[in-house]
Amino acid sequence: MTLSIKYLTAPATVAAAIALVKQAQPEERLVLVLPEQAEDFAHEVRLDVLRRQADAMRVQVGLVTQDEDIVYFARQARIPTFDTLERARNGWRYPRPAPPLPPPGTYRPLLIQPPSQAGLGLAAPAIVKRDADQALLLGETRRRIRPWWLTVLGYLVVAVLILAMLGAVVLYILPEATVTLVPERTRFVSSLEITAQVGLDEPEYINALVPARIVQARVEGFDTVNTTGVEEAPVGKATGLVTFVNQTSREIVVPPNTVVRTSTGNNVRFRVREPITVTAGIGAQATGLVEAIEPGRAGNVPAFTINEIEGPLNLSLRVSNQVPTAGGTVESVAVVTQADKERLAGKLQEELQRQAYARLAASLRQGEFIPPETVKTFTLAETYDRFAGEQADVLGMQLQLLARGLAIDLAGAQNLVERSLRESIPADHFLLEETLQIGQPGFVRFDEESATFTLTASAEALIPVKSGEVRTLLAGVPLDEAAPLLQKTLALAETPQITVQPEWLRRLPRIPTRINVRVLQGSAPDR
């Protein structure tokens, strides 16, 4: 046989495959390569049609696919599948077609045993065909002829029984009713004043006490702020020329850093910047550069005001500035103020308090709660890196705090108030768990080792509706009397909704199990 390979494009369909089969030559092997999107082939009936068409055209058809569903249904339809095209080329085992059904009128050999009453005067079935060692027996054993009236009577009895059964079905089994009930709800509220006390191991319901413990955390941090104070500060140092006059007959050298100063008002001191040599002889002069020791405008002195020499040279030399000194300047600089220190302390303390509260919360056990009102902070150490009035652009502070609070067993308190609420609900009521709510504690008093607070719990409860009792109560009751009977018997929030099928019956089913009871809005389960 010749091998023909056809590629189907997505989305591939069985109809397209059948069209390719019809185009193939008889005695040809047709390989169909399926794409990934070939969901149409994952169907046993469609693949069975493809196999029949291939058998009719005397074509052997095979599929190349890796889809497990297509492989499964192709195996059911007796179509070979291959995971790769190479396997389709190498090996090919084509299953035989399914055996056809026998043509109409053809009997298969069947051996029928003689009836058990064959020896009691009844004739055995007649043999109509014999095939080899097997016999095909057709017909019935002959029976005694019954009177016609007995047959008619039997039919009448059967008809009466059928009518009775139909009537029973209509009156008892067929009717169905649905009863929808909404029980009346009642809200219960319970409040309890509870005291959390240090030293307790477990809650005490009678005394309304719960355990508490003291927790503390130490935090430390550093922060900075920009200073806001401004003042005038000396910056530039004044400079100028001075003249030294020799009062001796020898040469004198004025060393650097020799201090000269003014002699009137506030003494302003200057230093000699470079060595100055005064030649020998009385009245000999030498000029040199001096610089104010302190910066600022105070170094700007008028002419002829520098006339003192500090040290032993004052006996050998005279000094004088023939021109004013200049260059002493001031500028605005940032300084630390007390307000800056207070602002930094408040900022850092607030941040450390948040950290301390977070650490306290992290140390809580399951079910515990720290009221913010019980948290107190203590300053252990504070250090500033600048003094008030000191020149600085940034002020830094190191602060260490100790936070202490009272951890209260809130879960235990909630259990106490929930127990109080449950005990206040009557025994014939059912508590709706989804409506249970416990409020936030309202604290009343605090001290070092205890805290008193009020906790409130509320929930809704109802009298449970028992479906079995409702079915028994309503069985066979007329439809018009059912709703008033339920309202009289049960505590309901709304008028019962009752539907009966079929509607013309106007009576609830007599069989209680045919009555469906629906309880809405969180009803309690049957008891």
Coordinates of C-alpha atoms in Angstrom, one line a residue:
M1 CA 0.0 0.0 0.0
T2 CA 1.1 3.5 -0.7
L3 CA 1.5 5.9 2.2
S4 CA 0.0 9.4 1.9
I5 CA 0.7 12.1 4.6
K6 CA -1.7 15.0 5.0
Y7 CA -1.3 17.9 7.5
L8 CA -4.4 19.5 9.0
T9 CA -4.3 23.1 10.0
A10 CA -5.8 24.5 13.2
P11 CA -8.6 24.3 14.1
A12 CA -8.8 20.8 12.6
T13 CA -12.2 19.1 12.2
V14 CA -13.3 15.6 11.5
A15 CA -15.2 16.9 8.5
A16 CA -12.0 18.0 7.0
A17 CA -10.5 14.6 7.6
I18 CA -13.5 12.8 6.0
A19 CA -13.0 15.1 2.9
L20 CA -9.4 13.9 2.7
V21 CA -10.5 10.3 3.0
K22 CA -12.9 10.7 0.1
Q23 CA -10.0 12.1 -2.0
A24 CA -7.7 9.2 -1.3
Q25 CA -7.3 6.2 -3.6
P26 CA -8.5 2.7 -2.7
E27 CA -6.0 0.5 -0.9
E28 CA -4.1 3.7 0.3
R29 CA -2.7 4.4 3.7
L30 CA -3.6 7.9 4.8
V31 CA -1.8 9.5 7.7
L32 CA -3.4 12.7 9.1
V33 CA -1.0 14.9 11.1
L34 CA -3.2 16.8 13.7
P35 CA -2.2 20.2 15.1
E36 CA -2.3 21.1 18.8
Q37 CA -5.9 22.6 18.4
A38 CA -7.8 19.5 17.4
E39 CA -10.5 19.3 20.0
D40 CA -13.1 18.1 17.4
F41 CA -11.3 14.7 17.2
A42 CA -11.7 14.1 21.0
H43 CA -15.1 12.5 20.3
E44 CA -15.8 8.8 19.9
V45 CA -18.8 9.1 17.6
R46 CA -17.1 11.5 15.2
L47 CA -14.1 9.2 15.0
D48 CA -16.4 6.2 14.5
V49 CA -17.9 8.0 11.5
L50 CA -14.4 8.7 10.1
R51 CA -13.5 4.9 10.4
R52 CA -16.7 3.9 8.7
Q53 CA -16.0 6.3 5.8
A54 CA -12.4 5.0 5.5
D55 CA -13.7 1.4 5.4
A56 CA -16.3 2.4 2.8
M57 CA -13.5 3.9 0.6
R58 CA -11.2 1.0 1.3
V59 CA -8.7 3.4 2.8
Q60 CA -6.6 2.8 6.0
V61 CA -6.5 6.0 8.0
G62 CA -4.2 6.8 10.9
L63 CA -3.7 9.9 13.2
V64 CA -0.4 11.5 14.4
T65 CA -1.1 13.2 17.7
Q66 CA 0.1 13.4 21.3
D67 CA -3.3 14.4 22.8
E68 CA -4.2 11.7 25.3
D69 CA -8.0 12.2 24.9
I70 CA -7.8 11.8 21.1
V71 CA -5.7 8.7 21.5
Y72 CA -8.2 7.2 23.8
F73 CA -11.3 7.9 21.6
A74 CA -9.4 6.8 18.5
R75 CA -8.6 3.4 20.1
Q76 CA -12.4 3.0 20.8
A77 CA -13.1 3.8 17.2
R78 CA -10.4 1.3 16.0
I79 CA -8.2 4.0 14.4
P80 CA -4.4 3.6 14.9
T81 CA -2.6 6.6 16.4
F82 CA 1.1 7.5 16.4
D83 CA 3.0 10.0 18.6
T84 CA 5.5 10.9 15.8
L85 CA 5.4 10.8 12.0
E86 CA 8.4 8.5 11.9
R87 CA 6.5 5.8 13.8
A88 CA 3.7 6.1 11.3
R89 CA 6.1 5.5 8.5
N90 CA 7.9 2.5 10.1
G91 CA 5.1 0.5 11.7
W92 CA 1.5 0.1 10.8
R93 CA -1.1 -2.2 12.4
Y94 CA -4.6 -1.5 11.2
P95 CA -7.3 -3.0 13.4
R96 CA -10.0 -5.0 11.7
P97 CA -13.5 -3.4 11.4
A98 CA -16.1 -4.3 13.9
P99 CA -18.2 -7.4 13.0
P100 CA -21.5 -6.5 11.3
L101 CA -24.8 -7.3 12.8
P102 CA -26.6 -10.3 11.4
P103 CA -29.1 -9.6 8.6
P104 CA -32.8 -9.4 9.6
G105 CA -34.6 -12.8 9.7
T106 CA -31.4 -14.8 10.5
Y107 CA -31.6 -16.9 13.6
R108 CA -28.5 -17.8 15.6
P109 CA -28.4 -21.3 16.9
L110 CA -29.8 -21.5 20.4
L111 CA -30.5 -24.6 22.5
I112 CA -33.6 -24.3 24.6
Q113 CA -34.1 -26.8 27.4
P114 CA -37.5 -28.5 27.6
P115 CA -40.0 -26.9 30.0
S116 CA -40.3 -28.3 33.5
Q117 CA -43.9 -29.3 32.9
A118 CA -43.3 -31.2 29.7
G119 CA -44.2 -34.5 31.2
L120 CA -47.5 -33.2 32.6
G121 CA -49.6 -33.5 29.4
L122 CA -48.1 -30.3 27.8
A123 CA -46.5 -30.6 24.4
A124 CA -42.9 -29.5 24.0
P125 CA -41.9 -26.6 21.6
A126 CA -41.8 -27.6 18.0
I127 CA -38.4 -28.0 16.3
V128 CA -38.4 -25.7 13.3
K129 CA -34.7 -25.9 12.3
R130 CA -31.8 -28.2 12.9
D131 CA -28.2 -27.1 12.3
A132 CA -25.4 -29.6 12.9
D133 CA -25.6 -30.6 16.6
Q134 CA -27.7 -27.7 17.7
A135 CA -31.5 -27.3 17.5
L136 CA -33.4 -24.0 17.3
L137 CA -36.7 -24.3 19.1
L138 CA -39.4 -21.7 18.5
G139 CA -42.9 -21.4 19.8
E140 CA -44.5 -21.9 23.2
T141 CA -45.7 -25.0 25.1
R142 CA -49.3 -25.6 24.6
R143 CA -51.5 -24.6 27.5
R144 CA -54.9 -25.6 28.5
I145 CA -57.6 -23.3 27.2
R146 CA -59.2 -21.2 29.9
P147 CA -62.8 -19.9 29.9
W148 CA -63.2 -16.5 28.3
W149 CA -65.0 -15.0 31.2
L150 CA -62.1 -15.8 33.5
T151 CA -59.8 -13.8 31.2
V152 CA -62.1 -10.9 31.2
L153 CA -62.4 -11.0 35.0
G154 CA -58.7 -11.0 35.3
Y155 CA -58.4 -7.9 33.1
L156 CA -61.1 -6.1 35.2
V157 CA -59.3 -6.9 38.4
V158 CA -56.0 -5.7 37.0
A159 CA -57.7 -2.5 35.8
V160 CA -59.2 -1.8 39.2
L161 CA -55.9 -2.4 40.8
I162 CA -54.2 0.0 38.4
L163 CA -56.9 2.7 39.0
A164 CA -56.5 2.2 42.8
M165 CA -52.8 2.6 42.5
L166 CA -53.1 5.7 40.4
G167 CA -55.6 7.2 43.0
A168 CA -53.2 6.4 45.8
V169 CA -50.3 8.1 43.8
V170 CA -52.5 11.2 43.2
L171 CA -53.7 11.5 46.8
Y172 CA -50.7 10.4 48.8
I173 CA -47.5 10.2 46.8
L174 CA -47.8 12.8 44.0
P175 CA -48.8 15.8 46.1
E176 CA -45.8 17.9 47.4
A177 CA -45.8 21.0 49.6
T178 CA -43.1 23.5 50.5
V179 CA -43.4 25.5 53.8
T180 CA -41.1 28.5 54.3
L181 CA -40.8 29.8 57.8
V182 CA -39.0 32.9 59.3
P183 CA -38.6 32.4 63.1
E184 CA -38.9 35.5 65.3
R185 CA -35.5 36.8 66.6
T186 CA -34.8 38.4 69.9
R187 CA -31.6 40.4 70.7
F188 CA -29.9 39.8 74.0
V189 CA -27.3 42.2 75.5
S190 CA -25.0 41.6 78.4
S191 CA -22.5 44.0 80.0
L192 CA -19.9 43.1 82.5
E193 CA -17.4 45.3 84.5
I194 CA -14.2 43.4 84.6
T195 CA -11.0 44.1 86.5
A196 CA -7.6 43.1 85.1
Q197 CA -5.3 42.3 88.1
V198 CA -1.6 41.5 88.2
G199 CA -0.8 38.2 89.9
L200 CA -3.8 36.1 88.6
D201 CA -3.2 32.9 86.7
E202 CA -6.6 32.5 85.0
P203 CA -9.9 34.4 84.7
E204 CA -12.4 34.3 87.6
Y205 CA -16.0 34.5 86.4
I206 CA -17.6 34.9 89.8
N207 CA -15.4 37.9 90.7
A208 CA -15.1 39.2 87.1
L209 CA -11.3 39.1 87.2
V210 CA -8.8 38.5 84.5
P211 CA -5.0 38.1 84.6
A212 CA -2.7 41.0 83.7
R213 CA 1.0 41.5 83.7
I214 CA 3.5 44.4 83.5
V215 CA 5.5 44.6 80.3
Q216 CA 8.3 47.0 79.5
A217 CA 10.7 47.8 76.7
R218 CA 13.8 49.8 76.5
V219 CA 14.5 51.9 73.3
E220 CA 17.3 54.2 72.2
G221 CA 17.7 56.4 69.2
F222 CA 19.5 59.3 67.7
D223 CA 18.1 62.1 65.6
T224 CA 19.0 65.6 64.2
V225 CA 17.3 68.8 63.3
N226 CA 18.4 71.9 61.5
T227 CA 19.1 74.8 63.9
T228 CA 17.0 78.0 63.5
G229 CA 19.0 80.6 65.5
V230 CA 20.9 83.3 63.6
E231 CA 23.6 85.7 64.9
E232 CA 26.5 87.8 63.6
A233 CA 29.8 86.0 63.9
P234 CA 33.3 87.3 63.2
V235 CA 34.8 85.6 60.1
G236 CA 37.7 87.6 58.4
K237 CA 40.8 88.7 60.3
A238 CA 42.0 92.3 59.7
T239 CA 45.5 92.9 58.3
G240 CA 47.7 96.0 57.9
L241 CA 51.2 97.4 57.8
V242 CA 53.1 98.6 60.9
T243 CA 56.4 100.4 61.1
F244 CA 59.1 99.5 63.6
V245 CA 61.6 102.2 64.7
N246 CA 64.9 101.2 66.1
Q247 CA 65.9 102.9 69.4
T248 CA 69.3 101.3 69.6
S249 CA 72.5 101.2 67.7
R250 CA 72.3 97.5 66.8
E251 CA 70.3 95.5 64.2
I252 CA 67.1 94.0 65.6
V253 CA 65.1 91.1 64.0
V254 CA 61.4 91.0 64.9
P255 CA 60.5 87.3 64.8
P256 CA 57.1 86.0 63.4
N257 CA 54.1 85.9 65.8
T258 CA 55.4 88.9 67.8
V259 CA 52.3 90.5 69.3
V260 CA 51.6 94.3 68.9
R261 CA 48.5 96.0 70.1
T262 CA 46.5 99.2 70.5
S263 CA 46.8 101.1 73.7
T264 CA 43.5 102.9 73.7
G265 CA 40.0 101.6 74.4
N266 CA 39.6 97.8 74.0
N267 CA 43.1 96.5 73.2
V268 CA 43.2 94.8 69.8
R269 CA 46.1 92.4 69.4
F270 CA 47.9 91.7 66.2
R271 CA 50.7 89.3 65.3
V272 CA 53.7 89.7 62.9
R273 CA 53.2 87.3 60.0
E274 CA 56.8 87.3 58.7
P275 CA 60.3 88.1 60.2
I276 CA 61.1 91.8 60.0
T277 CA 64.8 93.1 60.2
V278 CA 65.3 96.6 61.5
T279 CA 68.8 97.9 60.6
A280 CA 71.2 99.3 63.2
G281 CA 71.0 102.9 64.2
I282 CA 68.7 105.0 66.3
G283 CA 65.7 106.0 64.2
A284 CA 66.2 103.2 61.6
Q285 CA 62.8 101.9 60.4
A286 CA 61.3 98.7 58.9
T287 CA 57.8 98.0 57.7
G288 CA 56.0 94.6 58.0
L289 CA 52.6 92.9 57.7
V290 CA 50.5 92.2 60.8
E291 CA 47.3 90.2 61.2
A292 CA 44.6 90.5 63.9
I293 CA 44.6 87.6 66.3
E294 CA 40.8 87.6 66.7
P295 CA 38.5 87.7 63.6
G296 CA 35.8 90.3 63.2
R297 CA 35.4 94.0 62.7
A298 CA 37.2 94.8 66.0
G299 CA 40.5 94.3 64.1
N300 CA 39.7 97.2 61.8
V301 CA 41.6 100.0 63.8
P302 CA 42.4 103.6 62.7
A303 CA 45.9 104.8 61.8
F304 CA 48.4 105.5 64.6
T305 CA 46.5 103.4 67.1
I306 CA 48.9 100.4 67.2
N307 CA 51.7 101.6 69.4
E308 CA 52.5 98.8 71.9
I309 CA 54.9 95.8 71.6
E310 CA 54.4 92.9 73.9
G311 CA 57.6 91.4 75.2
P312 CA 61.2 92.5 75.6
L313 CA 61.3 94.2 72.2
N314 CA 59.2 97.0 73.6
L315 CA 62.4 98.5 75.1
S316 CA 64.3 98.4 71.8
L317 CA 61.7 99.3 69.3
R318 CA 58.7 101.6 68.8
V319 CA 55.8 100.6 66.6
S320 CA 53.1 102.5 64.7
N321 CA 50.6 101.9 62.0
Q322 CA 50.5 104.8 59.6
V323 CA 47.4 103.5 57.7
P324 CA 44.3 101.8 59.1
T325 CA 44.0 98.0 59.2
A326 CA 41.2 96.4 57.2
G327 CA 39.7 93.0 56.3
G328 CA 38.0 92.1 59.6
T329 CA 34.4 91.0 58.7
V330 CA 31.4 89.3 60.2
E331 CA 28.6 87.2 58.7
S332 CA 25.3 85.6 59.7
V333 CA 25.7 82.0 61.0
A334 CA 23.3 79.4 62.4
V335 CA 23.3 78.9 66.2
V336 CA 21.6 76.4 68.5
T337 CA 18.6 77.8 70.4
Q338 CA 16.7 76.3 73.3
A339 CA 13.7 76.0 71.1
D340 CA 15.7 73.8 68.8
K341 CA 16.6 71.5 71.7
E342 CA 13.0 71.3 72.8
R343 CA 11.8 70.6 69.2
L344 CA 14.3 67.8 68.7
A345 CA 13.5 66.3 72.1
G346 CA 9.8 66.2 71.3
K347 CA 10.4 64.7 67.8
L348 CA 12.7 62.0 69.0
Q349 CA 10.6 61.2 72.0
E350 CA 7.5 60.7 69.9
E351 CA 9.4 58.4 67.5
L352 CA 10.8 56.4 70.4
Q353 CA 7.4 56.1 72.0
R354 CA 6.1 54.6 68.8
Q355 CA 9.0 52.1 68.7
A356 CA 8.5 51.3 72.4
Y357 CA 4.7 50.6 71.9
A358 CA 5.5 48.4 68.9
R359 CA 8.0 46.4 71.0
L360 CA 5.4 46.1 73.8
A361 CA 2.9 44.8 71.3
A362 CA 5.4 42.3 69.9
S363 CA 5.9 40.9 73.4
L364 CA 2.2 40.2 73.9
R365 CA 0.9 36.7 74.2
Q366 CA -2.0 35.4 72.3
G367 CA -5.2 37.1 73.4
E368 CA -3.5 40.0 75.3
F369 CA -4.1 43.7 74.8
I370 CA -2.3 46.8 76.1
P371 CA -4.5 49.8 76.6
P372 CA -2.7 52.9 75.4
E373 CA -3.7 54.7 78.6
T374 CA -1.6 52.3 80.7
V375 CA 1.7 52.9 78.7
K376 CA 4.1 55.3 80.5
T377 CA 7.6 56.3 79.3
F378 CA 10.6 57.3 81.4
T379 CA 13.7 59.1 80.1
L380 CA 16.8 57.2 81.1
A381 CA 19.4 59.4 79.3
E382 CA 19.5 62.3 76.9
T383 CA 22.6 63.9 75.4
Y384 CA 22.9 66.8 73.0
D385 CA 26.0 67.2 70.8
R386 CA 25.7 71.0 70.9
F387 CA 25.1 73.6 73.6
A388 CA 22.5 76.4 73.3
G389 CA 24.1 79.4 71.6
E390 CA 26.8 77.3 69.9
Q391 CA 27.3 77.8 66.2
A392 CA 26.1 74.8 64.3
D393 CA 23.9 74.1 61.3
V394 CA 22.6 70.7 62.8
L395 CA 21.7 69.8 66.3
G396 CA 21.9 66.1 67.3
M397 CA 20.5 64.2 70.3
Q398 CA 20.9 60.7 71.7
L399 CA 17.8 59.6 73.8
Q400 CA 17.1 56.5 75.8
L401 CA 13.5 55.7 77.0
L402 CA 11.9 53.0 79.1
A403 CA 8.2 52.2 78.2
R404 CA 6.1 50.3 80.7
G405 CA 2.5 49.2 80.3
L406 CA -0.2 46.7 81.5
A407 CA -0.9 43.7 79.3
I408 CA -4.5 42.6 79.8
D409 CA -5.9 39.1 79.0
L410 CA -8.6 40.4 76.6
A411 CA -9.5 36.9 75.3
G412 CA -10.3 35.9 78.9
A413 CA -12.4 39.0 79.4
Q414 CA -14.3 38.2 76.1
N415 CA -14.9 34.7 77.4
L416 CA -16.4 36.0 80.6
V417 CA -18.8 38.4 78.9
E418 CA -19.7 35.7 76.4
R419 CA -20.5 33.3 79.2
S420 CA -22.6 36.0 80.9
L421 CA -24.5 36.5 77.6
R422 CA -25.2 32.8 77.1
E423 CA -26.4 32.3 80.6
S424 CA -28.9 35.2 80.1
I425 CA -30.5 33.4 77.1
P426 CA -33.6 31.2 77.9
A427 CA -33.1 27.4 77.6
D428 CA -35.7 27.1 74.8
H429 CA -33.9 29.7 72.6
F430 CA -31.1 29.0 70.1
L431 CA -28.2 31.4 69.9
L432 CA -27.3 32.5 66.3
E433 CA -23.5 32.3 66.5
E434 CA -23.0 34.5 63.4
T435 CA -24.8 37.4 65.2
L436 CA -22.5 37.3 68.3
Q437 CA -20.7 40.6 68.7
I438 CA -18.3 41.7 71.5
G439 CA -17.6 45.5 71.7
Q440 CA -14.4 47.3 72.6
P441 CA -13.5 47.7 76.2
G442 CA -14.3 51.0 77.9
F443 CA -11.8 51.6 80.6
V444 CA -12.9 53.2 83.8
R445 CA -9.9 53.2 86.2
F446 CA -6.2 52.6 86.0
D447 CA -3.4 52.1 88.5
E448 CA 0.0 50.5 88.6
E449 CA -1.1 46.9 88.7
S450 CA -4.8 46.8 87.7
A451 CA -7.3 48.3 85.2
T452 CA -11.1 48.2 85.4
F453 CA -13.1 48.3 82.2
T454 CA -16.6 47.5 80.9
L455 CA -17.2 44.9 78.1
T456 CA -20.5 44.4 76.3
A457 CA -21.6 41.3 74.2
S458 CA -24.8 41.0 72.2
A459 CA -26.4 38.3 70.0
E460 CA -29.7 37.3 68.5
A461 CA -31.5 34.2 69.5
L462 CA -34.7 32.4 68.4
I463 CA -36.8 29.4 69.3
P464 CA -35.7 26.7 66.9
V465 CA -38.2 25.3 64.5
K466 CA -38.3 21.5 64.4
S467 CA -39.0 20.3 60.9
G468 CA -40.4 17.0 62.0
E469 CA -43.0 18.6 64.2
V470 CA -44.1 21.0 61.5
R471 CA -44.5 18.1 59.0
T472 CA -46.6 16.1 61.5
L473 CA -48.7 19.2 62.4
L474 CA -49.5 20.0 58.7
A475 CA -50.1 16.5 57.3
G476 CA -53.5 16.4 55.6
V477 CA -54.4 20.0 56.8
P478 CA -56.4 22.1 54.3
L479 CA -54.3 24.8 52.7
D480 CA -56.4 27.7 54.1
E481 CA -56.0 26.5 57.7
A482 CA -52.2 25.7 57.5
A483 CA -50.8 29.3 57.9
P484 CA -53.0 30.3 60.9
L485 CA -52.2 27.0 62.5
L486 CA -48.5 27.6 62.2
Q487 CA -48.8 31.2 63.5
K488 CA -50.7 30.0 66.5
T489 CA -48.2 27.2 67.3
L490 CA -44.8 28.8 66.5
A491 CA -43.2 32.2 67.2
L492 CA -42.7 33.6 63.6
A493 CA -41.5 36.9 62.4
E494 CA -43.4 36.7 59.1
T495 CA -46.5 35.0 57.7
P496 CA -45.6 31.4 56.5
Q497 CA -45.3 30.9 52.8
I498 CA -47.0 27.6 51.7
T499 CA -47.1 26.2 48.2
V500 CA -48.8 22.9 47.2
Q501 CA -48.3 20.9 44.0
P502 CA -50.6 20.2 42.2
E503 CA -52.3 23.5 43.0
W504 CA -55.9 22.2 42.5
L505 CA -55.4 19.8 45.5
R506 CA -55.8 22.7 48.1
R507 CA -54.7 20.3 50.8
L508 CA -51.3 19.5 52.2
P509 CA -50.0 16.0 51.6
R510 CA -51.1 13.3 54.0
I511 CA -47.6 11.8 54.0
P512 CA -45.4 14.0 56.2
T513 CA -42.2 13.3 54.2
R514 CA -43.8 14.9 51.2
I515 CA -43.8 18.3 53.1
N516 CA -40.6 20.3 52.7
V517 CA -39.8 22.7 55.5
R518 CA -37.5 25.7 54.8
V519 CA -36.3 27.9 57.7
L520 CA -34.7 31.1 56.6
Q521 CA -32.4 33.7 58.3
G522 CA -30.0 31.5 60.2
S523 CA -32.4 29.1 61.7
A524 CA -31.2 26.5 64.2
P525 CA -30.8 22.9 63.0
D526 CA -33.4 20.3 63.8
R527 CA -33.3 18.8 67.2

